[in-house]
Amino acid sequence: MSASEAGAVNPAAEMTGAAVRSRTLDDRLTLVAIRMTYVSLTFFFASFYFGQVYLQLINEHGMWKPKGVDHPAIALGALELGLVLASGLVYFWGQWAGLYTRNFTRLHLGLWVAALLGALAVIPHVIELHHPGFSLQAGGYASVFIAIEGVYTPLLVVAVIALLGVANRSRLGLFRESGIAIEVFGEFWGWMCAIALLNFLALYVQPFFPIA
């Protein structure tokens, strides 16, 4: 290995390391704030999951999931999950292959495509809430379903609006000096993807296992 090869530095690693070393107090506080936000929201959603398990276990008078109550079309649930996860993957591609390599064309593309996929994910959520196939009086499962989706959908709308703002700031070239906003929102968007997956498993899969 030549001396030049030995001294070569991965641009992504160099960018990441430089970003960590040069973070200001404001940057660190911003990261702490977003982490406190999604940790608190995690406990909020955990209360719904606990409520679901509790209602399912006690199943008083067979009202956990009365006869005839079923989840909305599973294709709809899979579509909304797929769009959110795809949006997250594209976002992180833009972050790592764009921001950390100083390739701002990739960054712009990744952010705008992620925002588009996120906006498309809102549509099946709205359809699902508008026509769930049951009412709030249809037992425990129906109540938990509407509660979880009724909270996650507005949260997704707000997150997509924020993502559009991040994409627009990228278009204006505001991340050339500092990409902390990309990192901060990336953590939150990754959390949104994780909750989308948990919601799908909790609402479309687990209650319909034969042993459930």
GROMACS .gro file of C-alpha atoms in nm:
model
  212
    1MET     CA    1   0.000   0.000   0.000
    2SER     CA    2   0.141   0.337  -0.100
    3ALA     CA    3   0.170   0.631   0.136
    4SER     CA    4  -0.098   0.814  -0.060
    5GLU     CA    5  -0.335   0.519  -0.026
    6ALA     CA    6  -0.257   0.487   0.343
    7GLY     CA    7  -0.332   0.852   0.397
    8ALA     CA    8  -0.655   0.848   0.198
    9VAL     CA    9  -0.961   0.934   0.401
   10ASN     CA   10  -1.317   0.834   0.325
   11PRO     CA   11  -1.498   1.164   0.246
   12ALA     CA   12  -1.812   1.047   0.427
   13ALA     CA   13  -1.615   0.954   0.738
   14GLU     CA   14  -1.420   1.280   0.721
   15MET     CA   15  -1.743   1.482   0.689
   16THR     CA   16  -1.908   1.292   0.974
   17GLY     CA   17  -1.606   1.327   1.200
   18ALA     CA   18  -1.571   1.696   1.123
   19ALA     CA   19  -1.940   1.751   1.193
   20VAL     CA   20  -1.912   1.581   1.531
   21ARG     CA   21  -1.598   1.776   1.626
   22SER     CA   22  -1.739   2.112   1.519
   23ARG     CA   23  -2.086   2.083   1.673
   24THR     CA   24  -2.177   2.391   1.866
   25LEU     CA   25  -2.367   2.400   2.192
   26ASP     CA   26  -2.681   2.490   1.995
   27ASP     CA   27  -2.634   2.183   1.775
   28ARG     CA   28  -2.597   1.953   2.074
   29LEU     CA   29  -2.899   2.106   2.247
   30THR     CA   30  -3.103   2.060   1.928
   31LEU     CA   31  -3.010   1.691   1.919
   32VAL     CA   32  -3.102   1.653   2.287
   33ALA     CA   33  -3.436   1.826   2.224
   34ILE     CA   34  -3.538   1.600   1.935
   35ARG     CA   35  -3.436   1.291   2.132
   36MET     CA   36  -3.642   1.402   2.429
   37THR     CA   37  -3.932   1.459   2.191
   38TYR     CA   38  -3.935   1.115   2.033
   39VAL     CA   39  -3.860   0.936   2.360
   40SER     CA   40  -4.163   1.104   2.521
   41LEU     CA   41  -4.375   1.017   2.216
   42THR     CA   42  -4.254   0.657   2.244
   43PHE     CA   43  -4.401   0.632   2.593
   44PHE     CA   44  -4.719   0.792   2.461
   45PHE     CA   45  -4.760   0.521   2.196
   46ALA     CA   46  -4.654   0.254   2.446
   47SER     CA   47  -4.965   0.338   2.647
   48PHE     CA   48  -5.179   0.243   2.345
   49TYR     CA   49  -4.993  -0.085   2.299
   50PHE     CA   50  -5.033  -0.164   2.670
   51GLY     CA   51  -5.404  -0.082   2.645
   52GLN     CA   52  -5.437  -0.315   2.348
   53VAL     CA   53  -5.269  -0.605   2.528
   54TYR     CA   54  -5.472  -0.543   2.844
   55LEU     CA   55  -5.807  -0.532   2.663
   56GLN     CA   56  -5.714  -0.839   2.465
   57LEU     CA   57  -5.624  -1.035   2.778
   58ILE     CA   58  -5.932  -0.951   2.983
   59ASN     CA   59  -6.170  -0.967   2.683
   60GLU     CA   60  -6.466  -0.880   2.903
   61HIS     CA   61  -6.795  -1.019   2.765
   62GLY     CA   62  -6.610  -1.105   2.443
   63MET     CA   63  -6.590  -0.737   2.353
   64TRP     CA   64  -6.222  -0.728   2.263
   65LYS     CA   65  -6.300  -0.822   1.904
   66PRO     CA   66  -6.668  -0.907   1.861
   67LYS     CA   67  -6.777  -1.134   1.580
   68GLY     CA   68  -6.768  -0.958   1.244
   69VAL     CA   69  -6.502  -0.702   1.340
   70ASP     CA   70  -6.198  -0.721   1.113
   71HIS     CA   71  -5.910  -0.492   1.026
   72PRO     CA   72  -5.930  -0.272   0.714
   73ALA     CA   73  -5.783  -0.415   0.393
   74ILE     CA   74  -5.435  -0.542   0.476
   75ALA     CA   75  -5.314  -0.413   0.139
   76LEU     CA   76  -5.395  -0.062   0.262
   77GLY     CA   77  -5.195  -0.114   0.581
   78ALA     CA   78  -4.904  -0.264   0.388
   79LEU     CA   79  -4.910   0.026   0.141
   80GLU     CA   80  -4.891   0.294   0.409
   81LEU     CA   81  -4.614   0.106   0.589
   82GLY     CA   82  -4.419   0.053   0.266
   83LEU     CA   83  -4.441   0.420   0.170
   84VAL     CA   84  -4.320   0.541   0.511
   85LEU     CA   85  -4.031   0.291   0.518
   86ALA     CA   86  -3.933   0.376   0.160
   87SER     CA   87  -3.937   0.744   0.249
   88GLY     CA   88  -3.707   0.676   0.544
   89LEU     CA   89  -3.462   0.476   0.333
   90VAL     CA   90  -3.448   0.746   0.065
   91TYR     CA   91  -3.399   1.014   0.331
   92PHE     CA   92  -3.101   0.832   0.482
   93TRP     CA   93  -2.959   0.771   0.135
   94GLY     CA   94  -2.973   1.146   0.077
   95GLN     CA   95  -2.812   1.210   0.415
   96TRP     CA   96  -2.525   0.964   0.379
   97ALA     CA   97  -2.466   0.973   0.003
   98GLY     CA   98  -2.543   1.343  -0.027
   99LEU     CA   99  -2.476   1.552   0.283
  100TYR     CA  100  -2.180   1.355   0.418
  101THR     CA  101  -2.008   1.342   0.076
  102ARG     CA  102  -2.088   1.708  -0.001
  103ASN     CA  103  -2.292   1.597  -0.302
  104PHE     CA  104  -2.580   1.839  -0.264
  105THR     CA  105  -2.756   1.723  -0.581
  106ARG     CA  106  -2.807   1.382  -0.420
  107LEU     CA  107  -2.914   1.550  -0.098
  108HIS     CA  108  -3.180   1.758  -0.277
  109LEU     CA  109  -3.305   1.452  -0.466
  110GLY     CA  110  -3.319   1.234  -0.156
  111LEU     CA  111  -3.507   1.491   0.050
  112TRP     CA  112  -3.766   1.572  -0.217
  113VAL     CA  113  -3.832   1.206  -0.302
  114ALA     CA  114  -3.861   1.125   0.071
  115ALA     CA  115  -4.107   1.412   0.113
  116LEU     CA  116  -4.312   1.291  -0.185
  117LEU     CA  117  -4.328   0.935  -0.050
  118GLY     CA  118  -4.423   1.067   0.294
  119ALA     CA  119  -4.702   1.277   0.145
  120LEU     CA  120  -4.831   0.975  -0.048
  121ALA     CA  121  -4.830   0.773   0.276
  122VAL     CA  122  -5.081   1.016   0.426
  123ILE     CA  123  -5.344   0.918   0.165
  124PRO     CA  124  -5.398   0.553   0.275
  125HIS     CA  125  -5.397   0.666   0.638
  126VAL     CA  126  -5.682   0.908   0.569
  127ILE     CA  127  -5.874   0.646   0.368
  128GLU     CA  128  -5.823   0.395   0.649
  129LEU     CA  129  -5.958   0.634   0.911
  130HIS     CA  130  -6.248   0.746   0.693
  131HIS     CA  131  -6.366   0.391   0.617
  132PRO     CA  132  -6.226   0.158   0.885
  133GLY     CA  133  -6.520  -0.080   0.858
  134PHE     CA  134  -6.623  -0.039   1.222
  135SER     CA  135  -6.717   0.230   1.474
  136LEU     CA  136  -6.573   0.324   1.812
  137GLN     CA  137  -6.852   0.118   1.973
  138ALA     CA  138  -6.736  -0.201   1.801
  139GLY     CA  139  -6.523  -0.327   2.090
  140GLY     CA  140  -6.171  -0.294   2.224
  141TYR     CA  141  -5.983  -0.359   1.900
  142ALA     CA  142  -6.182  -0.095   1.713
  143SER     CA  143  -6.120   0.164   1.985
  144VAL     CA  144  -5.746   0.095   1.997
  145PHE     CA  145  -5.721   0.098   1.617
  146ILE     CA  146  -5.890   0.436   1.582
  147ALA     CA  147  -5.693   0.580   1.874
  148ILE     CA  148  -5.353   0.474   1.738
  149GLU     CA  149  -5.422   0.570   1.378
  150GLY     CA  150  -5.603   0.885   1.488
  151VAL     CA  151  -5.287   1.004   1.664
  152TYR     CA  152  -5.028   0.877   1.415
  153THR     CA  153  -5.195   1.025   1.106
  154PRO     CA  154  -5.187   1.392   1.221
  155LEU     CA  155  -4.833   1.335   1.349
  156LEU     CA  156  -4.737   1.206   1.004
  157VAL     CA  157  -4.895   1.510   0.837
  158VAL     CA  158  -4.696   1.748   1.060
  159ALA     CA  159  -4.375   1.551   0.999
  160VAL     CA  160  -4.426   1.560   0.621
  161ILE     CA  161  -4.480   1.937   0.632
  162ALA     CA  162  -4.155   1.968   0.830
  163LEU     CA  163  -3.980   1.742   0.577
  164LEU     CA  164  -4.097   1.964   0.292
  165GLY     CA  165  -3.948   2.258   0.481
  166VAL     CA  166  -3.616   2.074   0.519
  167ALA     CA  167  -3.617   1.989   0.147
  168ASN     CA  168  -3.684   2.352   0.057
  169ARG     CA  169  -3.401   2.470   0.282
  170SER     CA  170  -3.175   2.225   0.103
  171ARG     CA  171  -3.285   2.371  -0.232
  172LEU     CA  172  -3.187   2.716  -0.105
  173GLY     CA  173  -2.840   2.588  -0.015
  174LEU     CA  174  -2.878   2.640   0.359
  175PHE     CA  175  -2.705   2.314   0.455
  176ARG     CA  176  -2.366   2.385   0.299
  177GLU     CA  177  -2.226   2.523   0.625
  178SER     CA  178  -2.407   2.296   0.872
  179GLY     CA  179  -2.622   1.989   0.818
  180ILE     CA  180  -2.740   1.955   1.178
  181ALA     CA  181  -3.104   1.998   1.072
  182ILE     CA  182  -3.068   1.698   0.838
  183GLU     CA  183  -2.930   1.485   1.120
  184VAL     CA  184  -3.192   1.600   1.369
  185PHE     CA  185  -3.489   1.544   1.141
  186GLY     CA  186  -3.335   1.216   1.024
  187GLU     CA  187  -3.352   1.082   1.378
  188PHE     CA  188  -3.716   1.182   1.408
  189TRP     CA  189  -3.805   1.041   1.065
  190GLY     CA  190  -3.638   0.714   1.156
  191TRP     CA  191  -3.851   0.707   1.471
  192MET     CA  192  -4.164   0.765   1.259
  193CYS     CA  193  -4.067   0.464   1.046
  194ALA     CA  194  -4.021   0.247   1.356
  195ILE     CA  195  -4.362   0.347   1.494
  196ALA     CA  196  -4.524   0.279   1.155
  197LEU     CA  197  -4.385  -0.075   1.166
  198LEU     CA  198  -4.499  -0.129   1.527
  199ASN     CA  199  -4.846   0.002   1.442
  200PHE     CA  200  -4.875  -0.239   1.149
  201LEU     CA  201  -4.772  -0.535   1.365
  202ALA     CA  202  -5.001  -0.427   1.651
  203LEU     CA  203  -5.310  -0.354   1.442
  204TYR     CA  204  -5.290  -0.584   1.140
  205VAL     CA  205  -5.088  -0.886   1.253
  206GLN     CA  206  -5.087  -0.969   1.626
  207PRO     CA  207  -5.464  -0.951   1.702
  208PHE     CA  208  -5.536  -1.195   1.418
  209PHE     CA  209  -5.294  -1.472   1.511
  210PRO     CA  210  -5.485  -1.796   1.579
  211ILE     CA  211  -5.354  -1.795   1.939
  212ALA     CA  212  -5.465  -1.432   1.991
   0.00000   0.00000   0.00000
